[in-house]
Short mmCIF file of C-alpha atoms and ligand atoms in Angstrom, two decimals:
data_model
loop_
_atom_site.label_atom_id
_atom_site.label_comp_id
_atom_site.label_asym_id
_atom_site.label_seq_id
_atom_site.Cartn_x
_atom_site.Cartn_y
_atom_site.Cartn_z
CA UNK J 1050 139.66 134.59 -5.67
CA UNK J 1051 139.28 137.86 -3.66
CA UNK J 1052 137.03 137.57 -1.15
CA UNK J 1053 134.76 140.84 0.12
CA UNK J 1054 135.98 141.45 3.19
CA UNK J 1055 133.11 139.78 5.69
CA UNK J 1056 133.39 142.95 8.58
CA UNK J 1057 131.61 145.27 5.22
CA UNK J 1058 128.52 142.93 5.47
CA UNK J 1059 125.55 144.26 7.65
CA UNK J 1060 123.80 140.84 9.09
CA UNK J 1061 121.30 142.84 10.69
CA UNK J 1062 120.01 145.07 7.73
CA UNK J 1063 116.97 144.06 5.86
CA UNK J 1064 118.74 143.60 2.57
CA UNK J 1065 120.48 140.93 3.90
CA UNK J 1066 118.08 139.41 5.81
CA UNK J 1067 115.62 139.50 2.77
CA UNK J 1068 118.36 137.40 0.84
CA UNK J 1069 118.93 134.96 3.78
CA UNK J 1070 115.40 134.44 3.69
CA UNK J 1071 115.93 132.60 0.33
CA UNK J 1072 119.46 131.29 0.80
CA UNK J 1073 118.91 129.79 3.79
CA UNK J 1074 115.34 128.56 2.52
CA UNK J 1075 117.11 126.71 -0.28
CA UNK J 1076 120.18 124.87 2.42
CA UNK J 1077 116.83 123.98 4.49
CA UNK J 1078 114.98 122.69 1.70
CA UNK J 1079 118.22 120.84 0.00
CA UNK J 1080 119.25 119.29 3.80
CA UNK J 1081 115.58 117.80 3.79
CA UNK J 1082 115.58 116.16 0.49
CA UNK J 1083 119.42 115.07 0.95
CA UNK J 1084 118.47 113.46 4.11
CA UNK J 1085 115.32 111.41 2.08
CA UNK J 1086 117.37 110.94 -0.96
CA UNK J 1087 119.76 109.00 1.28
CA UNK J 1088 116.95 107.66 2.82
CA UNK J 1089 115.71 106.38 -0.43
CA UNK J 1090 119.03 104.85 -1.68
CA UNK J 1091 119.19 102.40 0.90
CA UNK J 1092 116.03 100.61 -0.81
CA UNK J 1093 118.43 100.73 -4.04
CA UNK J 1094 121.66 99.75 -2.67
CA UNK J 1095 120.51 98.11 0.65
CA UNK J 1096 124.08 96.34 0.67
CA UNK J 1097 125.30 99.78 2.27
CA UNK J 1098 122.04 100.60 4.15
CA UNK J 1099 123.99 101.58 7.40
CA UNK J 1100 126.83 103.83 5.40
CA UNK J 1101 123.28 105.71 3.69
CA UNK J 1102 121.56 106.35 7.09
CA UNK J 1103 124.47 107.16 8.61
CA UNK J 1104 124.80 109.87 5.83
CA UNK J 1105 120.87 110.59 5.94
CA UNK J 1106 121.53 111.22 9.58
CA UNK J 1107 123.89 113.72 9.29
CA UNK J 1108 121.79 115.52 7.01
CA UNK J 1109 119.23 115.98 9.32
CA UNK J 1110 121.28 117.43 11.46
CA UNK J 1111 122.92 119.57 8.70
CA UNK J 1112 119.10 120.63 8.35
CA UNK J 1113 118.59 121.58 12.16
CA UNK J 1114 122.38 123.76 12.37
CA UNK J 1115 120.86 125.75 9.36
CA UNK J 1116 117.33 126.48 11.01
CA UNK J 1117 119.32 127.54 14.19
CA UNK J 1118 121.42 130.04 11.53
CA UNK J 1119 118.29 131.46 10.31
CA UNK J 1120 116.66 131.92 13.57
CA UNK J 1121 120.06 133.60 14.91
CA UNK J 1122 119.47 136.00 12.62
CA UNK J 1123 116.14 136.66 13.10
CA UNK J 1124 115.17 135.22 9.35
CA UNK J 1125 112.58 132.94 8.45
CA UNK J 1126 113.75 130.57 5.29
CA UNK J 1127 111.36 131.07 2.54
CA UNK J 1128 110.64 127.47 2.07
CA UNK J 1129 108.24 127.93 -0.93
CA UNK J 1130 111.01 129.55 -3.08
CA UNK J 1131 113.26 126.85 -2.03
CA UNK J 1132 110.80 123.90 -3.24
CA UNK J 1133 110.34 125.55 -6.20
CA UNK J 1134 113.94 126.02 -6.59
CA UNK J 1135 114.93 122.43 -6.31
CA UNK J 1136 111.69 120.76 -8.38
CA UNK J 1137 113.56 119.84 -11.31
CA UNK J 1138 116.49 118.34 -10.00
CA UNK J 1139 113.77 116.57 -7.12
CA UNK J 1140 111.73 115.21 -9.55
CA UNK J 1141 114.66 113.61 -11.92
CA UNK J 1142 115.97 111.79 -8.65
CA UNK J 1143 112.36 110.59 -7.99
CA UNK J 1144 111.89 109.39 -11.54
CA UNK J 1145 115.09 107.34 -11.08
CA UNK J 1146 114.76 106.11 -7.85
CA UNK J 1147 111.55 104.74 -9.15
CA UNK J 1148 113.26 102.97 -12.36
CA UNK J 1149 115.97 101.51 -9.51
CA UNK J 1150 118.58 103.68 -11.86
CA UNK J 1151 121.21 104.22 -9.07
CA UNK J 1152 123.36 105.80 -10.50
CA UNK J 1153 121.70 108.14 -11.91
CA UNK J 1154 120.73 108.88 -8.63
CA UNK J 1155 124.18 108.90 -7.43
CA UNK J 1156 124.92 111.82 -9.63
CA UNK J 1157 122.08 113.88 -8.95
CA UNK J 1158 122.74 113.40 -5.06
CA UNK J 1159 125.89 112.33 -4.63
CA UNK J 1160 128.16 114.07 -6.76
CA UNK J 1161 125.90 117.20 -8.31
CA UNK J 1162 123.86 118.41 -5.38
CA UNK J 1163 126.74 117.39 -3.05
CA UNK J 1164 129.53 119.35 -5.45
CA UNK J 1165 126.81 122.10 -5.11
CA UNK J 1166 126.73 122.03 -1.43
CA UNK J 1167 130.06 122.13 -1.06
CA UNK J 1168 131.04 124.96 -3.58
CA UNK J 1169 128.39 127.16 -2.00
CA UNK J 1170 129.16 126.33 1.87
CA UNK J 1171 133.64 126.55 1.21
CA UNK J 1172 132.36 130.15 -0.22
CA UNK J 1173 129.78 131.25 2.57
CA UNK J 1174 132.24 130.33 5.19
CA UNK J 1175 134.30 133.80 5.26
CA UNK J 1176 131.50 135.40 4.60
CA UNK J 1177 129.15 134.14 7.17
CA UNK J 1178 128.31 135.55 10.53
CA UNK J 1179 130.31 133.67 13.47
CA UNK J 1180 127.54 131.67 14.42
CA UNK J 1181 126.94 130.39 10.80
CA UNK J 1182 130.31 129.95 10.37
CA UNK J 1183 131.18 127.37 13.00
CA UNK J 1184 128.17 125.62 11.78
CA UNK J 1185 129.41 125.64 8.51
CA UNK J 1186 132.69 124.69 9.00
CA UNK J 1187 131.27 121.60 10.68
CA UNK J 1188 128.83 120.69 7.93
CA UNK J 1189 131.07 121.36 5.01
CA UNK J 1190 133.29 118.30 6.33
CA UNK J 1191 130.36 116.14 6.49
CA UNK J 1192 129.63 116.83 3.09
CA UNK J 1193 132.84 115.70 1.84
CA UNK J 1194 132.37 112.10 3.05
CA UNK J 1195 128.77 112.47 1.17
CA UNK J 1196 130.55 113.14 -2.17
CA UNK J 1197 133.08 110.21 -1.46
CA UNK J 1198 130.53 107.47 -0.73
CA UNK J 1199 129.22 108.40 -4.40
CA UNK J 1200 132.70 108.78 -5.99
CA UNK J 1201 133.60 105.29 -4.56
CA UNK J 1202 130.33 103.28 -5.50
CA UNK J 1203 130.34 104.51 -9.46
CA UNK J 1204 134.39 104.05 -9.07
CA UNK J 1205 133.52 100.16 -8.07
CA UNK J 1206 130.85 100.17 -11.04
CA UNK J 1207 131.99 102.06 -13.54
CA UNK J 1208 132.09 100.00 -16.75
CA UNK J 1209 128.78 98.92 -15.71
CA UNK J 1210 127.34 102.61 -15.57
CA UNK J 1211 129.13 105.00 -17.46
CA UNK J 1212 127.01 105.42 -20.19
CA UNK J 1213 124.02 106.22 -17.55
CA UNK J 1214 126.16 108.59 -15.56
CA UNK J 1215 127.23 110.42 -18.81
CA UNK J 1216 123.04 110.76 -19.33
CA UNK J 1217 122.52 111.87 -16.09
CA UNK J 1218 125.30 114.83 -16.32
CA UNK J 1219 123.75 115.82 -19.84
CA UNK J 1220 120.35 115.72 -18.10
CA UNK J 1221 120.95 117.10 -14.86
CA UNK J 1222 124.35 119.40 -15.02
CA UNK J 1223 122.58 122.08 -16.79
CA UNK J 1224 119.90 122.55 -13.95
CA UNK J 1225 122.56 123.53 -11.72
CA UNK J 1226 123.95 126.62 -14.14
CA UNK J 1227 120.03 127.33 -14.10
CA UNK J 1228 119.63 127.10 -10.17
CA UNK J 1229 122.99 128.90 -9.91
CA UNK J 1230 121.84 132.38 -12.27
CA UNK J 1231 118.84 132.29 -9.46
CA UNK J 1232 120.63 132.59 -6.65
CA UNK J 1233 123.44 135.01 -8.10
CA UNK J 1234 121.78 138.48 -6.93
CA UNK J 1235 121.39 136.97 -3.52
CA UNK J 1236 124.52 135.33 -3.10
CA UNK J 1237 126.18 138.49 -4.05
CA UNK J 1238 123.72 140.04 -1.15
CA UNK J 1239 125.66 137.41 1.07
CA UNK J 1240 129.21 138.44 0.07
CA UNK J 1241 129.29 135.07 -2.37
CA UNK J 1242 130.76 135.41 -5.89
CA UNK J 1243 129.02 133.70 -8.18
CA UNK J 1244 132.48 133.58 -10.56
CA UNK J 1245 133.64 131.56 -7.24
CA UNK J 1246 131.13 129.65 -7.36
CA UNK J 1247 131.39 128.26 -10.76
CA UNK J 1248 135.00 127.42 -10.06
CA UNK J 1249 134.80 125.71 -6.77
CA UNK J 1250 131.73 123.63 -8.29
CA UNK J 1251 134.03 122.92 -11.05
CA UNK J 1252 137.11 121.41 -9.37
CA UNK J 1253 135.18 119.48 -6.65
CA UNK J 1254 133.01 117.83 -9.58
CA UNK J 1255 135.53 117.40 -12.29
CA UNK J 1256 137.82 116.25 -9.47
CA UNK J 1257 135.04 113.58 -8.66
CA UNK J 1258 134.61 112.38 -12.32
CA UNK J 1259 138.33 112.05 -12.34
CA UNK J 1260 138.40 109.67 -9.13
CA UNK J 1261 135.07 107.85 -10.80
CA UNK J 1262 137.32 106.84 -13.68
CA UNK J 1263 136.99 109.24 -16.61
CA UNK J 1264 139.58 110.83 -18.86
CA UNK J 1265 140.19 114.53 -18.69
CA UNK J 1266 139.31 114.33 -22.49
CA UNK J 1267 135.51 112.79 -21.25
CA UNK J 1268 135.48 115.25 -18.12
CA UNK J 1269 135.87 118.40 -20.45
CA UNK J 1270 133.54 117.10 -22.68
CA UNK J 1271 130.66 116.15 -19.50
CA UNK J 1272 131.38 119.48 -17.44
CA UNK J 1273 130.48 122.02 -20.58
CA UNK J 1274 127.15 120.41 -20.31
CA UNK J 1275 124.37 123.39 -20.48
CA UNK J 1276 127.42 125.81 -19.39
CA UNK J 1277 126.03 129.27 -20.52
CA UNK J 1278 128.60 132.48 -19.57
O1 LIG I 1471 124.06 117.22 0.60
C1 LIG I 1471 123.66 118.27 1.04
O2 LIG I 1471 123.67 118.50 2.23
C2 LIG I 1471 123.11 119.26 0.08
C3 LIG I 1471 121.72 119.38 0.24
C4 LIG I 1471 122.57 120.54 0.47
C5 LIG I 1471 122.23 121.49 -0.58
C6 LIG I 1471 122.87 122.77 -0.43
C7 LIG I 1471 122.56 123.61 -1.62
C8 LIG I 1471 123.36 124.82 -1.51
C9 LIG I 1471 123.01 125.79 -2.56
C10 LIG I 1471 123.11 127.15 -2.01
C11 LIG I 1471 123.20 128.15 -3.08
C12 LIG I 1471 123.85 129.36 -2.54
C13 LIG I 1471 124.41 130.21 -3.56
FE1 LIG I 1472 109.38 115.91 -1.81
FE1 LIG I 1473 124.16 118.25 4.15
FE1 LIG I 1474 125.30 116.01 1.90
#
């Protein structure tokens, strides 16, 4: 990876700003329904109800650092874009939750949106302007420990639920690649690759199916899912 060098990017001109406006509508949007997702496991799983508001907790918070990003930059989040953006991928976790499927939920949350999160905040970090970047920095670790709580629960399960969390990546993997080829022109706008992207997405989730329990043979097989170049 060869990072843009950050010092070329000009935070205050209106193209960025008009890309913010969407970028940081979509972090908004995806703190909000991480923090009720979280919020809405603990009904599923209510044998780790503290660990899931603990987590829910820090995404509000995750949601609040963002707002204060935006606002430092004099940008309001396009919020409308951003629920539009994250619909599909909503509406499959509520359609779970609702069938008590956790781990399908688990891999939309957990280890997809959560891989996504990641990916996109390791590769905003050089780019970012200082205040966004100590946020960032802070958040990204937090996120981590949100990926882990779903790596260890399908780890403890998974002869139980690998056929549903092999489902869940065929359904829901190839929303991301869709969600991704939205965001690329304003990413780029941001100093974010979306080549980089793809590849830090790619080791923190294969990475997470490895720890879950699946063969590399099975991870090649579930991370091609909907890939289009
Ligand atoms: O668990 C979390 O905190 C995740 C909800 C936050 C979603 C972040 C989504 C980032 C996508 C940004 C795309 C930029 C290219
Ligand atoms: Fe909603
Ligand atoms: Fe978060
Ligand atoms: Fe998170």
């Amino acid at each position: 990876m060869s990072p843009i060098q950050a010092p070329t990017l000009d935070y205050t001109s209106e193209t960025y700003k008009d890309a913010y406006s969407r970028i940081n509508g979509i972090v908004i949007e995806g703190e909000k329904e991480a923090h009720e997702n979280y919020i809405s496991l603990t009904k599923l799983i209510p044998d780790y109800e503290e660990d899931l508001l603990r987590l829910s907790k820090m995404e509000a918070r995750h949601k609040k650092g963002f707002e204060a990003c935006g606002r430092n930059l004099a940008v309001s989040p396009d919020l409308d874009f951003a629920e539009r953006f994250f619909a599909d991928l909503h509406n499959n976790f509520q359609v779970a939750a609702a069938e008590g499927k956790i781990a399908t939920c688990l891999v939309i949350q957990a280890l997809i949106i959560e891989c996504f999160a990641i990916a996109a905040y390791n590769i905003y970090i050089p780019m970012a302007d200082d205040f966004a970047r100590k946020i960032t920095e802070g958040v990204v670790k937090d996120e981590y420990s949100h990926l882990n709580f779903g790596e260890v629960w399908l780890q403890e399960n998974f002869e139980a639920v690998k056929a549903e969390v092999e489902t869940a990546n065929k359904e829901n993997l190839p929303l991301v690649w869709r969600m991704l080829n939205q965001v690329e022109k304003d990413a780029k706008v941001l100093g974010m690759d979306k080549d980089a992207l793809v590849e830090d997405f790619m080791i923190q989730y294969s990475g997470a199916l490895e720890n879950i329990g699946f063969t590399t043979r099975e991870i090649m097989k579930m991370s091609m899912h909907g890939l289009v170049a």
